[in-house]
Every structure is written in structure tokens, then in C-alpha cells.
CSV table of C-alpha atoms in Angstrom, one decimal:
chain,number,residue,atom,x,y,z
V,19,MET,CA,0.0,0.0,0.0
V,20,PRO,CA,1.3,3.5,-0.7
V,21,HIS,CA,0.6,4.6,2.8
V,22,THR,CA,-0.7,3.5,6.2
V,23,VAL,CA,-3.4,4.9,8.4
V,24,ASN,CA,-0.7,6.5,10.5
V,25,SER,CA,1.1,8.2,7.5
V,26,ILE,CA,1.3,11.9,7.9
V,27,VAL,CA,0.8,13.2,4.3
V,28,PRO,CA,-0.7,16.3,2.9
V,29,SER,CA,-4.3,15.5,2.7
V,30,ASP,CA,-7.1,16.5,0.4
V,31,SER,CA,-10.0,18.6,1.5
V,32,LEU,CA,-11.7,17.5,4.7
V,33,VAL,CA,-14.9,16.7,2.8
V,34,THR,CA,-13.1,14.5,0.4
V,35,VAL,CA,-11.3,12.7,3.2
V,36,ILE,CA,-14.6,12.1,5.1
V,37,VAL,CA,-16.5,10.9,2.1
V,38,ILE,CA,-13.7,8.5,0.8
V,39,ASN,CA,-12.8,7.1,4.3
V,40,THR,CA,-16.5,6.6,5.2
V,41,PHE,CA,-17.0,4.8,1.9
V,42,ALA,CA,-13.8,2.7,2.6
V,43,LEU,CA,-15.1,1.6,6.0
V,44,LEU,CA,-18.6,0.9,4.6
V,45,LEU,CA,-17.2,-1.1,1.7
V,46,PHE,CA,-15.8,-3.6,4.2
V,47,GLY,CA,-18.5,-3.4,6.8
V,48,LEU,CA,-21.4,-3.9,4.5
V,49,GLN,CA,-19.8,-6.7,2.5
V,50,HIS,CA,-18.7,-8.5,5.6
V,51,SER,CA,-22.0,-8.2,7.4
V,52,VAL,CA,-24.5,-8.7,4.5
V,53,MET,CA,-22.8,-11.7,3.0
V,54,ALA,CA,-22.6,-13.3,6.5
V,55,ARG,CA,-26.4,-13.3,7.0
V,56,PRO,CA,-28.3,-16.6,6.5
V,57,SER,CA,-30.9,-14.9,4.2
V,58,PHE,CA,-28.1,-13.7,1.9
V,59,LYS,CA,-26.5,-17.2,2.0
V,60,ARG,CA,-29.8,-18.8,1.0
V,61,TRP,CA,-30.2,-16.4,-1.9
V,62,PHE,CA,-26.6,-16.6,-3.0
V,63,THR,CA,-26.5,-20.4,-3.1
V,64,ARG,CA,-29.2,-20.4,-5.7
V,65,PHE,CA,-26.4,-19.2,-8.1
V,66,ILE,CA,-23.4,-21.0,-6.8
V,67,ASP,CA,-22.7,-24.5,-5.3
V,68,PRO,CA,-23.3,-24.3,-1.5
V,69,SER,CA,-19.9,-25.8,-0.9
V,70,ASN,CA,-18.3,-22.7,-2.5
V,71,GLU,CA,-20.3,-20.2,-0.5
V,72,ARG,CA,-17.9,-19.7,2.4
V,73,SER,CA,-14.8,-19.5,0.3
V,74,THR,CA,-16.5,-17.0,-1.9
V,75,TYR,CA,-17.4,-15.0,1.1
V,76,VAL,CA,-13.8,-15.0,2.4
V,77,LEU,CA,-12.5,-14.0,-1.0
V,78,ALA,CA,-14.9,-11.1,-1.2
V,79,THR,CA,-13.8,-10.1,2.3
V,80,ALA,CA,-10.2,-10.1,1.2
V,81,VAL,CA,-11.0,-7.9,-1.8
V,82,ALA,CA,-13.1,-5.5,0.4
V,83,ILE,CA,-10.3,-5.2,3.0
V,84,GLY,CA,-7.8,-4.6,0.2
V,85,GLY,CA,-10.1,-1.9,-1.3
V,86,MET,CA,-10.6,-0.3,2.2
V,87,CYS,CA,-6.8,-0.1,2.7
V,88,TYR,CA,-6.1,1.2,-0.8
V,89,LEU,CA,-8.8,3.9,-0.6
V,90,TRP,CA,-8.1,5.1,2.9
V,91,ILE,CA,-6.7,8.7,3.0
V,92,PRO,CA,-4.5,9.4,6.0
V,93,PHE,CA,-5.1,12.8,7.5
V,94,CYS,CA,-4.1,15.3,10.2
V,95,THR,CA,-1.6,15.0,13.0
V,96,VAL,CA,-0.3,12.7,15.7
V,97,ILE,CA,-2.8,12.3,18.6
V,98,TRP,CA,-0.5,10.2,20.8
V,99,GLN,CA,3.1,9.0,20.6
V,100,VAL,CA,4.9,7.0,23.2
V,101,GLU,CA,8.4,8.5,23.5
V,102,SER,CA,10.0,5.7,25.5
V,103,GLU,CA,11.6,3.1,23.2
V,104,MET,CA,11.0,0.4,25.8
V,105,TRP,CA,7.3,1.2,26.1
V,106,GLY,CA,7.0,1.3,22.4
V,107,TYR,CA,8.3,-2.3,22.2
V,108,VAL,CA,5.9,-3.3,25.0
V,109,ILE,CA,2.9,-1.8,23.1
V,110,ARG,CA,4.0,-3.5,19.8
V,111,GLY,CA,4.3,-6.7,21.8
V,112,ILE,CA,0.7,-6.3,22.9
V,113,ALA,CA,-0.3,-5.8,19.3
V,114,VAL,CA,1.6,-8.9,18.2
V,115,PHE,CA,-0.1,-10.8,21.0
V,116,GLY,CA,-3.5,-9.6,19.7
V,117,TRP,CA,-2.9,-10.7,16.1
V,118,LEU,CA,-1.4,-14.1,17.3
V,119,PHE,CA,-4.4,-14.5,19.6
V,120,LEU,CA,-6.7,-14.1,16.6
V,121,PHE,CA,-4.7,-16.5,14.4
V,122,ILE,CA,-4.4,-19.2,17.0
V,123,ALA,CA,-8.2,-18.9,17.7
V,124,THR,CA,-8.9,-19.8,14.1
V,125,PHE,CA,-7.4,-23.2,14.7
V,126,MET,CA,-9.4,-23.8,17.8
V,127,ILE,CA,-12.7,-23.8,15.8
V,128,ASN,CA,-11.2,-25.1,12.5
V,129,HIS,CA,-9.0,-22.8,10.5
V,130,PHE,CA,-9.7,-24.5,7.2
V,131,GLU,CA,-13.5,-24.5,7.7
V,132,LEU,CA,-13.4,-20.8,8.8
V,133,PHE,CA,-11.8,-19.9,5.4
V,134,GLY,CA,-14.1,-22.2,3.4
V,135,LEU,CA,-11.4,-24.6,2.3
V,136,ARG,CA,-12.9,-27.6,4.0
V,137,GLN,CA,-16.3,-27.0,2.5
V,138,THR,CA,-14.9,-26.6,-1.0
V,139,PHE,CA,-12.4,-29.5,-1.0
V,140,ASN,CA,-14.5,-32.2,0.9
V,141,PRO,CA,-17.0,-32.6,-2.0
V,142,LEU,CA,-14.1,-32.8,-4.5
V,143,GLN,CA,-12.7,-35.7,-2.5
V,144,GLY,CA,-16.1,-37.5,-2.3
V,145,LYS,CA,-16.7,-36.5,1.3
V,146,SER,CA,-19.9,-34.9,2.5
V,147,ALA,CA,-19.9,-31.2,3.3
V,148,PRO,CA,-19.3,-30.6,7.0
V,149,THR,CA,-22.3,-29.7,9.2
V,150,ALA,CA,-22.1,-26.7,11.5
V,151,THR,CA,-21.3,-27.8,15.0
V,152,PHE,CA,-20.9,-25.8,18.2
V,153,LYS,CA,-17.4,-25.8,19.6
V,154,MET,CA,-16.1,-24.3,22.8
V,155,SER,CA,-12.4,-25.1,23.0
V,156,GLY,CA,-9.2,-23.2,23.9
V,157,PHE,CA,-9.8,-19.4,24.0
V,158,TYR,CA,-13.5,-19.9,23.4
V,159,LYS,CA,-13.8,-21.2,27.0
V,160,ILE,CA,-12.8,-17.8,28.3
V,161,VAL,CA,-13.7,-15.3,25.6
V,162,ARG,CA,-16.9,-15.5,23.5
V,163,HIS,CA,-15.3,-14.0,20.4
V,164,PRO,CA,-11.5,-14.4,20.5
V,165,ILE,CA,-11.0,-13.5,16.8
V,166,GLN,CA,-12.7,-10.1,17.2
V,167,THR,CA,-10.9,-9.6,20.6
V,168,GLY,CA,-7.6,-10.2,18.8
V,169,VAL,CA,-8.5,-7.6,16.1
V,170,LEU,CA,-9.4,-5.0,18.8
V,171,ILE,CA,-6.1,-5.6,20.7
V,172,GLY,CA,-4.2,-5.4,17.4
V,173,ILE,CA,-5.7,-2.2,16.1
V,174,TRP,CA,-5.6,-0.3,19.4
V,175,ALA,CA,-2.1,-1.3,20.7
V,176,VAL,CA,0.0,1.2,18.7
V,177,PRO,CA,2.7,3.4,20.1
V,178,VAL,CA,2.0,6.2,17.6
V,179,SER,CA,-1.5,7.2,16.4
V,180,ALA,CA,-2.4,9.9,14.0
V,181,SER,CA,-6.0,11.1,14.0
V,182,SER,CA,-6.4,9.1,10.9
V,183,HIS,CA,-5.6,5.9,12.8
V,184,LEU,CA,-7.9,6.9,15.6
V,185,VAL,CA,-10.8,7.3,13.2
V,186,PHE,CA,-10.0,4.0,11.5
V,187,ALA,CA,-9.7,2.0,14.7
V,188,THR,CA,-12.9,3.5,16.0
V,189,GLY,CA,-14.7,2.7,12.8
V,190,ILE,CA,-13.5,-0.9,12.8
V,191,SER,CA,-14.4,-1.2,16.5
V,192,VAL,CA,-17.9,0.1,15.9
V,193,TYR,CA,-18.2,-2.3,13.0
V,194,ILE,CA,-17.1,-5.2,15.2
V,195,PHE,CA,-19.7,-4.5,17.9
V,196,ILE,CA,-22.5,-4.0,15.3
V,197,GLY,CA,-21.4,-7.2,13.5
V,198,LEU,CA,-21.4,-9.1,16.8
V,199,TYR,CA,-24.9,-8.0,17.6
V,200,PHE,CA,-26.1,-9.7,14.4
V,201,GLU,CA,-23.8,-12.7,14.7
V,202,GLU,CA,-25.1,-13.4,18.2
V,203,LYS,CA,-28.6,-13.4,16.9
V,204,ASP,CA,-27.6,-15.9,14.1
V,205,LEU,CA,-25.8,-18.1,16.6
V,206,VAL,CA,-28.7,-18.2,18.9
V,207,GLN,CA,-31.0,-19.1,16.0
V,208,GLU,CA,-28.7,-21.8,14.8
V,209,PHE,CA,-27.6,-23.4,18.1
V,210,GLY,CA,-30.4,-22.3,20.5
V,211,GLU,CA,-30.0,-23.1,24.2
V,212,THR,CA,-26.6,-24.7,23.6
V,213,TYR,CA,-25.2,-21.3,22.6
V,214,LEU,CA,-27.1,-19.4,25.2
V,215,ASP,CA,-25.7,-21.8,27.9
């Protein structure tokens, strides 16, 4: 990418920055939420094989994230900056912990199923498509949503933050909490009392 959310660059007009950055966040947020809903999945699998639905969703998410990062216009000045080199490393270590926490959590449910690979390749090998099962192992025993928790730790644990990063991290955080509201409803509908317990 030509820049990061923390780049300090001469920015366009404030209106342009607000419009494009809002569009960038919505591009990801809407794609990731709409395509995850059961009603969309039912409609979408009328056009593609159901075994390819999850991998198509993941691919669309990757494109949306790439688009969001590419479109994002960094703006304004530094909001906070940790001067101590030691504390800078500590904060970066916390961020690395968050991203590793997320990555490891994907294997606790089934990394290859999460990314749609199992659903796509099982039928090609003559195996039946996996059915959704409720799993509560590893981090899931102590944190309801460890993947999202890892994202939140990773995006907020930064030793330097421009106002651009602050807006980006806030937007992603708001999206996570809105997305979790709908995901919780879907999980209760799918697993009922098992999930509520």
C-alpha cells in the first residue's frame, strides 16, 4: 500500500477525506455483514454451489479489505506518541499478542473450515460437506469472540497514532460491535439453548 493509516501526508479537502474514508469503511463493513447473514447465503447459493459459499465470502472479504486499505486517505496530525523506546516495544508486543491470539483462535474452531477450504475440498474428495457444530475449546472457553478480541487488541495497541488511525480504529471497533450483535442473533437461532448456555 502507498501509505498506512498512520502516515502523515498532505491531505485532500476534509470533505473528500470524510467521504472516501467513510466509503472505505462501509465497503468492508457492509460486505462482511451482508454476506454473512443466513438470508443472503440462501439467496446466493441459488447461483453457486453451496460448498463454495464460504470460500467466496472469504475471497470477497479479502477484496473488500484490500479496497478499504487502498482507498483510505491518511489525515491530520499525531494524537499520541509513546516516547519511551521500551514502552514502544511493549505496546508493539501487545499488538503482536492480539494478532497471534486471533490467528491461534482460528485453529481452535477449524481454521480451514473458517476460510471455506474444507467446505470446498471435501466434495471434491467425495466427502460430504461438514455440518455446523458448536465448539467451545481453547480461548473460546474464556472469551466469547476471540477472533474479534484479537483484532481489537491489534488495532488499538499502537505506540503512535495519528487522528487518521484513531478514526480508522474507532470505525473498525464500531463495526465489530454491530457485527457481533447480528452474529449473536444468528448463533442463537442456529444453536439455540446450547449457545445461550
